[in-house]
PDB file of C-alpha atoms in Angstrom:
ATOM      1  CA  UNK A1046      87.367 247.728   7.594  1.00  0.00           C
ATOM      2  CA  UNK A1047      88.889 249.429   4.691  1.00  0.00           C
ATOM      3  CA  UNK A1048      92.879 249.938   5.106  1.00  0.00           C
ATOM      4  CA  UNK A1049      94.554 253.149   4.476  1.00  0.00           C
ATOM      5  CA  UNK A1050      95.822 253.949   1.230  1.00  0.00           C
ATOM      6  CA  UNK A1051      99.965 253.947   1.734  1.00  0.00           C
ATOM      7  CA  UNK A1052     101.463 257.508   1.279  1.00  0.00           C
ATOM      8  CA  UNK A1053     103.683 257.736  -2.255  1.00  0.00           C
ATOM      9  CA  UNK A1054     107.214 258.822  -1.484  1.00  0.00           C
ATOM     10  CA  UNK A1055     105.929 261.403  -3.976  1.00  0.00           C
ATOM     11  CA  UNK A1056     102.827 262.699  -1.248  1.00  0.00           C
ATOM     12  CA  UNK A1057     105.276 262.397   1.219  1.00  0.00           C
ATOM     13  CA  UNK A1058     108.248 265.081  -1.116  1.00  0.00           C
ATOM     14  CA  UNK A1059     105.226 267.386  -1.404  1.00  0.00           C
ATOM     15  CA  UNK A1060     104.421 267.246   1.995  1.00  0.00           C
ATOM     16  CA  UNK A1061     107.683 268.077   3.639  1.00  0.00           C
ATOM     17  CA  UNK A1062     108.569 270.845   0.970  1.00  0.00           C
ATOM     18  CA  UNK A1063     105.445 272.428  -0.054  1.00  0.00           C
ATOM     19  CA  UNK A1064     105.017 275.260   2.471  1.00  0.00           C
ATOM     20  CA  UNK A1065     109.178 276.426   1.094  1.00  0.00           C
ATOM     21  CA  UNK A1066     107.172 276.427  -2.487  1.00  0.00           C
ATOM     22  CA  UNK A1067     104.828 278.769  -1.978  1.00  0.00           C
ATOM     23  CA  UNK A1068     107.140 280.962   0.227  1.00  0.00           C
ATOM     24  CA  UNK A1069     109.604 281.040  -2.403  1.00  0.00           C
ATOM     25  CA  UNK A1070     106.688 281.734  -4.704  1.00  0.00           C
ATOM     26  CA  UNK A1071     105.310 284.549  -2.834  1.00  0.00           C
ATOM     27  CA  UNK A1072     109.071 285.786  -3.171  1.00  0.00           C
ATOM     28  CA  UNK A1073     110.155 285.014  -6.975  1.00  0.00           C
ATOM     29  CA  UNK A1074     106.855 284.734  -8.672  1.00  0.00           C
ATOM     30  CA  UNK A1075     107.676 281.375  -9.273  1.00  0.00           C
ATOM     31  CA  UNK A1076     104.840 279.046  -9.291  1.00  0.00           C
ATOM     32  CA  UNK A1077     104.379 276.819  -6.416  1.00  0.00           C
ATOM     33  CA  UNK A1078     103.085 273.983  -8.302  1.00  0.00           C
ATOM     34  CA  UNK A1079     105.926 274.670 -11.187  1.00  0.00           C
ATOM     35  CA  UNK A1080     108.635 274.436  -8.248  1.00  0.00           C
ATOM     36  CA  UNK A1081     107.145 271.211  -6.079  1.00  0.00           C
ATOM     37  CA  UNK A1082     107.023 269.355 -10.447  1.00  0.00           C
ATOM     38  CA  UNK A1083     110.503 270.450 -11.103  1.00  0.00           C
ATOM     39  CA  UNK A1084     111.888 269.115  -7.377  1.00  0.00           C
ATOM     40  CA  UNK A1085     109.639 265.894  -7.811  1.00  0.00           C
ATOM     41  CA  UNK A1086     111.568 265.429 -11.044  1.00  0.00           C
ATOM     42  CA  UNK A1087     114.828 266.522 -10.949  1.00  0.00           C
ATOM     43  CA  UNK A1088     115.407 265.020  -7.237  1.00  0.00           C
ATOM     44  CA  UNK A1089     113.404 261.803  -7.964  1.00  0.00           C
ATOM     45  CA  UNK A1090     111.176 262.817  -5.237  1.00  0.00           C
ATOM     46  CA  UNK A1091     114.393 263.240  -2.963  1.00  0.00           C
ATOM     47  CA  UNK A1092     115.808 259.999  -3.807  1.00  0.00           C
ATOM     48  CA  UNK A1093     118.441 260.805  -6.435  1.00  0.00           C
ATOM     49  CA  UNK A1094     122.348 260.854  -5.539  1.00  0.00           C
ATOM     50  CA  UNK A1095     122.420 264.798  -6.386  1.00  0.00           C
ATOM     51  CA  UNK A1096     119.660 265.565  -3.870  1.00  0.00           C
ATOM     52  CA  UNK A1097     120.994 262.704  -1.242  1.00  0.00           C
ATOM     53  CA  UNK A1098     124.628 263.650  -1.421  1.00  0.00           C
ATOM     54  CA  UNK A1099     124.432 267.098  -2.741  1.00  0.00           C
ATOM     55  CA  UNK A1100     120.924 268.838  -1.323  1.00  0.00           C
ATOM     56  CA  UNK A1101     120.715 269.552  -5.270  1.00  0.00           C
ATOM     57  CA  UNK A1102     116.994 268.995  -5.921  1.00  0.00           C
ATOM     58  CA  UNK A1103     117.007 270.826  -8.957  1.00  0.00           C
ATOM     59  CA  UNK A1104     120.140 269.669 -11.526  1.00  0.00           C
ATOM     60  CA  UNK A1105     121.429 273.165 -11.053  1.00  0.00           C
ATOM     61  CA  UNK A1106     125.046 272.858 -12.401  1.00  0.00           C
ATOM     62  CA  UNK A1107     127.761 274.872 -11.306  1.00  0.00           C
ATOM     63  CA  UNK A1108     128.241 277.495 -14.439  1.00  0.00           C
ATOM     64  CA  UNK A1109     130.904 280.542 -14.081  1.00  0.00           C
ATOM     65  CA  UNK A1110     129.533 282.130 -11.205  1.00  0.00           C
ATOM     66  CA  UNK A1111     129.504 279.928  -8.352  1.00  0.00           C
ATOM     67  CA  UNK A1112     131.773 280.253  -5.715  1.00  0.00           C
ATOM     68  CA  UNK A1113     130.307 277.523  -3.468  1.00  0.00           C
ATOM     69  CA  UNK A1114     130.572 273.393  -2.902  1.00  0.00           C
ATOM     70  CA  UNK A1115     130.793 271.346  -6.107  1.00  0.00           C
ATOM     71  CA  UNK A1116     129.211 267.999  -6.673  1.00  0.00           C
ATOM     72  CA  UNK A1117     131.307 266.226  -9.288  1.00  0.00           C
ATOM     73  CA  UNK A1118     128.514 263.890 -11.449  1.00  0.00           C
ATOM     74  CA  UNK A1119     128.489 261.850 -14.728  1.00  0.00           C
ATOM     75  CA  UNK A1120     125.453 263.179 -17.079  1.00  0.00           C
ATOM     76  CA  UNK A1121     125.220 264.685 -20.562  1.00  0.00           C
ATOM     77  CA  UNK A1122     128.943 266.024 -20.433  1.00  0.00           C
ATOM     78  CA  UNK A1123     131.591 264.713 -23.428  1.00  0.00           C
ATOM     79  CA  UNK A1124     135.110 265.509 -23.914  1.00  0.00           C
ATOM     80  CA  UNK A1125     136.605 265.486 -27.424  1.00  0.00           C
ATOM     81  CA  UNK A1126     136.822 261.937 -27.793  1.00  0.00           C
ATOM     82  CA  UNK A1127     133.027 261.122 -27.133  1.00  0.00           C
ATOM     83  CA  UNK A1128     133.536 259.661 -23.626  1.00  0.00           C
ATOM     84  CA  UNK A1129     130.940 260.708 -20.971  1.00  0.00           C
ATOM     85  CA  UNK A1130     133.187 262.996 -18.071  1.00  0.00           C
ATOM     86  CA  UNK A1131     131.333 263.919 -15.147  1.00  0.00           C
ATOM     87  CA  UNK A1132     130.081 267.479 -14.573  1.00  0.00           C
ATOM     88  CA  UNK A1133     130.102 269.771 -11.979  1.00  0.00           C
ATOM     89  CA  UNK A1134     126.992 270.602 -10.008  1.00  0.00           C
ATOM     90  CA  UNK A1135     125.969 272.874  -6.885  1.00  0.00           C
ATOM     91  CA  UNK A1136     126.596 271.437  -3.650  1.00  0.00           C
ATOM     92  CA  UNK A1137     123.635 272.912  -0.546  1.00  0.00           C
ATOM     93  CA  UNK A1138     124.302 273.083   2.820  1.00  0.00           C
ATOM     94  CA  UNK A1139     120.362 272.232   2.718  1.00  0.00           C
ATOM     95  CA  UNK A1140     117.162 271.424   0.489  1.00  0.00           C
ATOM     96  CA  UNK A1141     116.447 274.728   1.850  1.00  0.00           C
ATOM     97  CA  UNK A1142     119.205 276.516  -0.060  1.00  0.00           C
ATOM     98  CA  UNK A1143     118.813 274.801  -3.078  1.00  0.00           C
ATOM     99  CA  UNK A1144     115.061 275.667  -3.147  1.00  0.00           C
ATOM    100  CA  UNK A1145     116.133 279.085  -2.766  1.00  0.00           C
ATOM    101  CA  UNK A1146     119.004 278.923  -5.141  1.00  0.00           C
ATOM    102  CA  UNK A1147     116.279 277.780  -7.727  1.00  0.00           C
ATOM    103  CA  UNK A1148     114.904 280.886  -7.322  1.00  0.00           C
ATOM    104  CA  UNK A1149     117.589 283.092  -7.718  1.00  0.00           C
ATOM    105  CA  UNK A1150     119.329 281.033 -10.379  1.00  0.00           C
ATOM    106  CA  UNK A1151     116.057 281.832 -12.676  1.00  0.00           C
ATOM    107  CA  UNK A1152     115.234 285.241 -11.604  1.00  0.00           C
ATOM    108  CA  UNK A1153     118.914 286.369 -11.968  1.00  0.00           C
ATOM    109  CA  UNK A1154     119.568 284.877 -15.688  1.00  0.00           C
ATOM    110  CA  UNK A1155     118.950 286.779 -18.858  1.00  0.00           C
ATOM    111  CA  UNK A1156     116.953 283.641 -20.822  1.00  0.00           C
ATOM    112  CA  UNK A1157     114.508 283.764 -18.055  1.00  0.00           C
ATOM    113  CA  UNK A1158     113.496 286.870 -18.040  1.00  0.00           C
ATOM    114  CA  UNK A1159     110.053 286.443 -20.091  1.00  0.00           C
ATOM    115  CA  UNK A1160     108.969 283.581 -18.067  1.00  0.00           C
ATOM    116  CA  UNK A1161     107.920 286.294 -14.937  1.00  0.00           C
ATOM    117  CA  UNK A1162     105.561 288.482 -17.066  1.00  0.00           C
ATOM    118  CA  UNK A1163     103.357 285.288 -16.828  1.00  0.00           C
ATOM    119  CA  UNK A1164     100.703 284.557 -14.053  1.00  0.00           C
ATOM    120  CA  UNK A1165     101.930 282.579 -10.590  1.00  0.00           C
ATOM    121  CA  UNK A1166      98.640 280.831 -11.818  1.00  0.00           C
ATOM    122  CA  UNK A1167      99.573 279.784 -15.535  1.00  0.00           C
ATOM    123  CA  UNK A1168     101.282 276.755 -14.533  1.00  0.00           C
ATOM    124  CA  UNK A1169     100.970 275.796 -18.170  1.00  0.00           C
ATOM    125  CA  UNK A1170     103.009 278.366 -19.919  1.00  0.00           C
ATOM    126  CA  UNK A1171     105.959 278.259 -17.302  1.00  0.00           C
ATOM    127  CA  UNK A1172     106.007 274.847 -18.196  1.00  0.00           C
ATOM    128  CA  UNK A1173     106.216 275.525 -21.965  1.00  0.00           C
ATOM    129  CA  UNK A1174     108.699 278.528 -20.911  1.00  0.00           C
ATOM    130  CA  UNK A1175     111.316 276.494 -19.035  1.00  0.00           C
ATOM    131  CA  UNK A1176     111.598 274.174 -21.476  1.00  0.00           C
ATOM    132  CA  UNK A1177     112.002 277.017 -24.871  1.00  0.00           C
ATOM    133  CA  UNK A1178     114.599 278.953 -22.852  1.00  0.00           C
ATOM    134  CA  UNK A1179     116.560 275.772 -22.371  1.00  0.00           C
ATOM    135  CA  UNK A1180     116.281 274.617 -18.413  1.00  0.00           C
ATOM    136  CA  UNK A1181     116.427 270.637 -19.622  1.00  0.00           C
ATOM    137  CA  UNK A1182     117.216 268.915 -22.732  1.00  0.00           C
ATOM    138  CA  UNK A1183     114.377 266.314 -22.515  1.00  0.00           C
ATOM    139  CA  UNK A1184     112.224 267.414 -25.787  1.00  0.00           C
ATOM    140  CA  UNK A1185     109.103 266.070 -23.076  1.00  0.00           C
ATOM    141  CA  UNK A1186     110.056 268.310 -20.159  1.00  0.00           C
ATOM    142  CA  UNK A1187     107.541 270.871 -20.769  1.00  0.00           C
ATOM    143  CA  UNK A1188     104.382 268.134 -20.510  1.00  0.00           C
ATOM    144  CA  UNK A1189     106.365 265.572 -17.753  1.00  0.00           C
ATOM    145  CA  UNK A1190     105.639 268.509 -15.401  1.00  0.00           C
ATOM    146  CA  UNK A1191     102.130 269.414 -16.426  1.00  0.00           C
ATOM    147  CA  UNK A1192     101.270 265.960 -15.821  1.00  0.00           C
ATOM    148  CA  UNK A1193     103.065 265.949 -12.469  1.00  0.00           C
ATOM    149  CA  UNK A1194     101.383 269.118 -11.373  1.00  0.00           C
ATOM    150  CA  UNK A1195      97.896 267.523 -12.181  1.00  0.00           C
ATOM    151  CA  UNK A1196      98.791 264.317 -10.910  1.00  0.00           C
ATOM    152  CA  UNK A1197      99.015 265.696  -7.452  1.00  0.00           C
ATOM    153  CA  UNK A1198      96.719 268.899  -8.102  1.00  0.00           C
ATOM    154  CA  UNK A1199      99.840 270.812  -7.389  1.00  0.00           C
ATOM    155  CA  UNK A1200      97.818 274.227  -8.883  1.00  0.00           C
ATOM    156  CA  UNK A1201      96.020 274.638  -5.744  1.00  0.00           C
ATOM    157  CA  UNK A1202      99.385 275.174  -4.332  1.00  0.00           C
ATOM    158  CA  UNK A1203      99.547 278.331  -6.762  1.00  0.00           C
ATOM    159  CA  UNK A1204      96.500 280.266  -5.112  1.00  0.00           C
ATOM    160  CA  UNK A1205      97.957 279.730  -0.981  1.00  0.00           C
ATOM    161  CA  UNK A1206     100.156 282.386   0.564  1.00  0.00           C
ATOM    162  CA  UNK A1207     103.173 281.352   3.109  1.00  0.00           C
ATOM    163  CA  UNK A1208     104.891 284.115   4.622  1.00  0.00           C
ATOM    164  CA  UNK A1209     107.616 282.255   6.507  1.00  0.00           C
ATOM    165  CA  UNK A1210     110.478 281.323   4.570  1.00  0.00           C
ATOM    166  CA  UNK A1211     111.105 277.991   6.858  1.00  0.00           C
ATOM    167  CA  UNK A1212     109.503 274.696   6.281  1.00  0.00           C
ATOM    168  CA  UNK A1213     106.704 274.011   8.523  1.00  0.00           C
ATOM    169  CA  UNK A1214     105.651 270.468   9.701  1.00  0.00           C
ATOM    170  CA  UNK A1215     102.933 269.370  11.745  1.00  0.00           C
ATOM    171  CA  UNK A1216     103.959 267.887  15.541  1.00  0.00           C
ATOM    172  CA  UNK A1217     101.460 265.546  17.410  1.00  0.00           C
ATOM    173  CA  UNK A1218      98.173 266.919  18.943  1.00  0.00           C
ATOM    174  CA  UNK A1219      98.304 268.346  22.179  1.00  0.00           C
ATOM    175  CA  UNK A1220      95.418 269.615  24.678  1.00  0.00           C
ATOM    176  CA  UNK A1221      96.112 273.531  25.054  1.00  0.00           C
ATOM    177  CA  UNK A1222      93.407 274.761  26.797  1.00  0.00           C
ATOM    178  CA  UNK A1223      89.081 273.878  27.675  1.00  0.00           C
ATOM    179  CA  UNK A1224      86.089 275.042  26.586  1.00  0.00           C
ATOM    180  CA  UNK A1225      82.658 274.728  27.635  1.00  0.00           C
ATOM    181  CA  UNK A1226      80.339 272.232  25.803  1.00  0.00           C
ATOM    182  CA  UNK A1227      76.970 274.352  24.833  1.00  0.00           C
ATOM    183  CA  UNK A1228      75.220 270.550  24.725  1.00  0.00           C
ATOM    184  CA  UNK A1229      76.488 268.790  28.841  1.00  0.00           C
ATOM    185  CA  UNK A1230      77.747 272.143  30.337  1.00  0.00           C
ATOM    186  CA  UNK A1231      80.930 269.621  30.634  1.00  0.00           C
ATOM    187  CA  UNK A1232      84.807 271.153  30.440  1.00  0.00           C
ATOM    188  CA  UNK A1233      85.947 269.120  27.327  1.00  0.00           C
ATOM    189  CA  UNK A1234      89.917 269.559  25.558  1.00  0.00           C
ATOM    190  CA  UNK A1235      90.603 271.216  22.548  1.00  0.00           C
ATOM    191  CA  UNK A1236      93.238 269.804  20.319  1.00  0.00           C
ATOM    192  CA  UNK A1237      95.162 271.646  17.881  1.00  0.00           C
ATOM    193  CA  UNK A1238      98.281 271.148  15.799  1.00  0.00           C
ATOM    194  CA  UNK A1239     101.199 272.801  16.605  1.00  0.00           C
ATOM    195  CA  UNK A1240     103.462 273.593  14.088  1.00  0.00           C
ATOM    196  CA  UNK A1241     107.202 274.167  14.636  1.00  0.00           C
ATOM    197  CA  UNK A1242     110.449 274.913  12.467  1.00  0.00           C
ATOM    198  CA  UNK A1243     112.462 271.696  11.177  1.00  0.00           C
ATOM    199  CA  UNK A1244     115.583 272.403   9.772  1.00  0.00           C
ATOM    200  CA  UNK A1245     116.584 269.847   6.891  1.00  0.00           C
ATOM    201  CA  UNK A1246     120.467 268.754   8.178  1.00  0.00           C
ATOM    202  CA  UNK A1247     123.048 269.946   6.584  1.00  0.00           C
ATOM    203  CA  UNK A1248     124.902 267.865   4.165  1.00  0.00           C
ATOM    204  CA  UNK A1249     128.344 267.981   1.624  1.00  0.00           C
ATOM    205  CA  UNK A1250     129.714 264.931  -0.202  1.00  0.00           C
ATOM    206  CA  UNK A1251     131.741 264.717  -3.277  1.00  0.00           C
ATOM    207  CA  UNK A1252     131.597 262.069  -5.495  1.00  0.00           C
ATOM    208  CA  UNK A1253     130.895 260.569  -8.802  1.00  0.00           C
ATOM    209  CA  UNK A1254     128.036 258.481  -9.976  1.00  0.00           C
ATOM    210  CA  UNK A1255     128.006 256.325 -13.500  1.00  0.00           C
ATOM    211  CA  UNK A1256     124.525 256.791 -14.208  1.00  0.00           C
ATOM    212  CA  UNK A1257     123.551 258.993 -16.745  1.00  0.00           C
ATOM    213  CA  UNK A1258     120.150 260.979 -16.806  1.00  0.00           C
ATOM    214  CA  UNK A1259     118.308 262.353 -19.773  1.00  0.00           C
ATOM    215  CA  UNK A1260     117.053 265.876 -18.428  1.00  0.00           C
ATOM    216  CA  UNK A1261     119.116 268.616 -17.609  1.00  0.00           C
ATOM    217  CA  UNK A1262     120.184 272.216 -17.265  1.00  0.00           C
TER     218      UNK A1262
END
């Protein structure tokens, strides 16, 4: 008997926030597949101190306009003398928020703007795009996400529509109601999944971290 191949940490990132890509897709005209690469990335697939701490899966730093919690982190910030200071990044109440916040942070900015005349389905040249109007500072950025969207054939997520802007999850089977077989005449169960609402929880820490990363807004 041939074992199960053990879910990736990475399967298991796409799995719980998929379904907020597309939504936020169907909403921005952000690519699904461009999203899910970025989050895998910038979060570590969840796993980095920003996204445990913070709910920042994206590196989104604070900038002039944001009035909410701060996340104070060391990372490609200098003072005058050369010493790496920590800098300020956006603090979530959720991953929800800062999925959303992605969003808005790139539909709402100026250097954007060119990247949403392209197709939801040109994963490729919002890759390119991000990277030219300056979203990291890794001089790889552009292909590190191509390969993560075919990796994990992200794309298809770029053709699916999700109208519900809350992440869905599947629950365990349960029989809902009979049929009748058309082979025994016999009542038999129907199982379906039923999907429900999950709410990620809440969480705001401050703190610093010495590690430095090398991509960046």
């Amino acid at each position: 008997m041939v074992s199960a191949r053990p879910v990736s940490v990475q399967e298991k990132y796409i799995e719980q926030f998929k379904f907020l890509a597309i939504s936020e897709m169907d909403r921005s005209g952000i690519p699904a597949s461009i999203k899910m690469a970025q989050g895998l990335l910038e979060s570590m697939a969840g796993r980095s101190e920003l996204a445990i701490q913070a709910n920042n899966h994206f590196g989104i730093k604070c900038k002039n306009n944001w009035n909410g919690e701060t996340y104070q982190y060391e990372d490609d910030d200098y003072n005058a003398s050369g010493q790496l200071i920590a800098s300020c990044f956006r603090s979530y109440s959720s991953a929800i928020d800062s999925y959303k916040d992605h969003s808005d942070f790139l539909m709402n900015r100026p250097r954007y703007k060119e990247l949403f005349s392209l197709s939801k389905t040109d994963y490729t040249s919002w890759a390119y795009g991000l990277k030219r109007c300056g979203y990291a500072t890794d001089p790889n950025y552009a292909e590190r996400l191509i390969r993560t969207i075919q990796k994990y054939n992200l794309d298809l997520l770029d053709y699916k529509t999700e109208l519900k802007e809350e992440l869905i999850v599947e629950t365990p089977k349960r029989e809902i109601h009979t049929m009748e077989s058309l082979q025994n005449k016999m009542i038999k169960p129907i199982f379906v999944s039923n999907p429900v609402k999950k709410s990620i929880p809440a969480k705001t820490i401050k703190g610093v971290q010495k590690k430095k990363r090398k991509s960046r807004i």
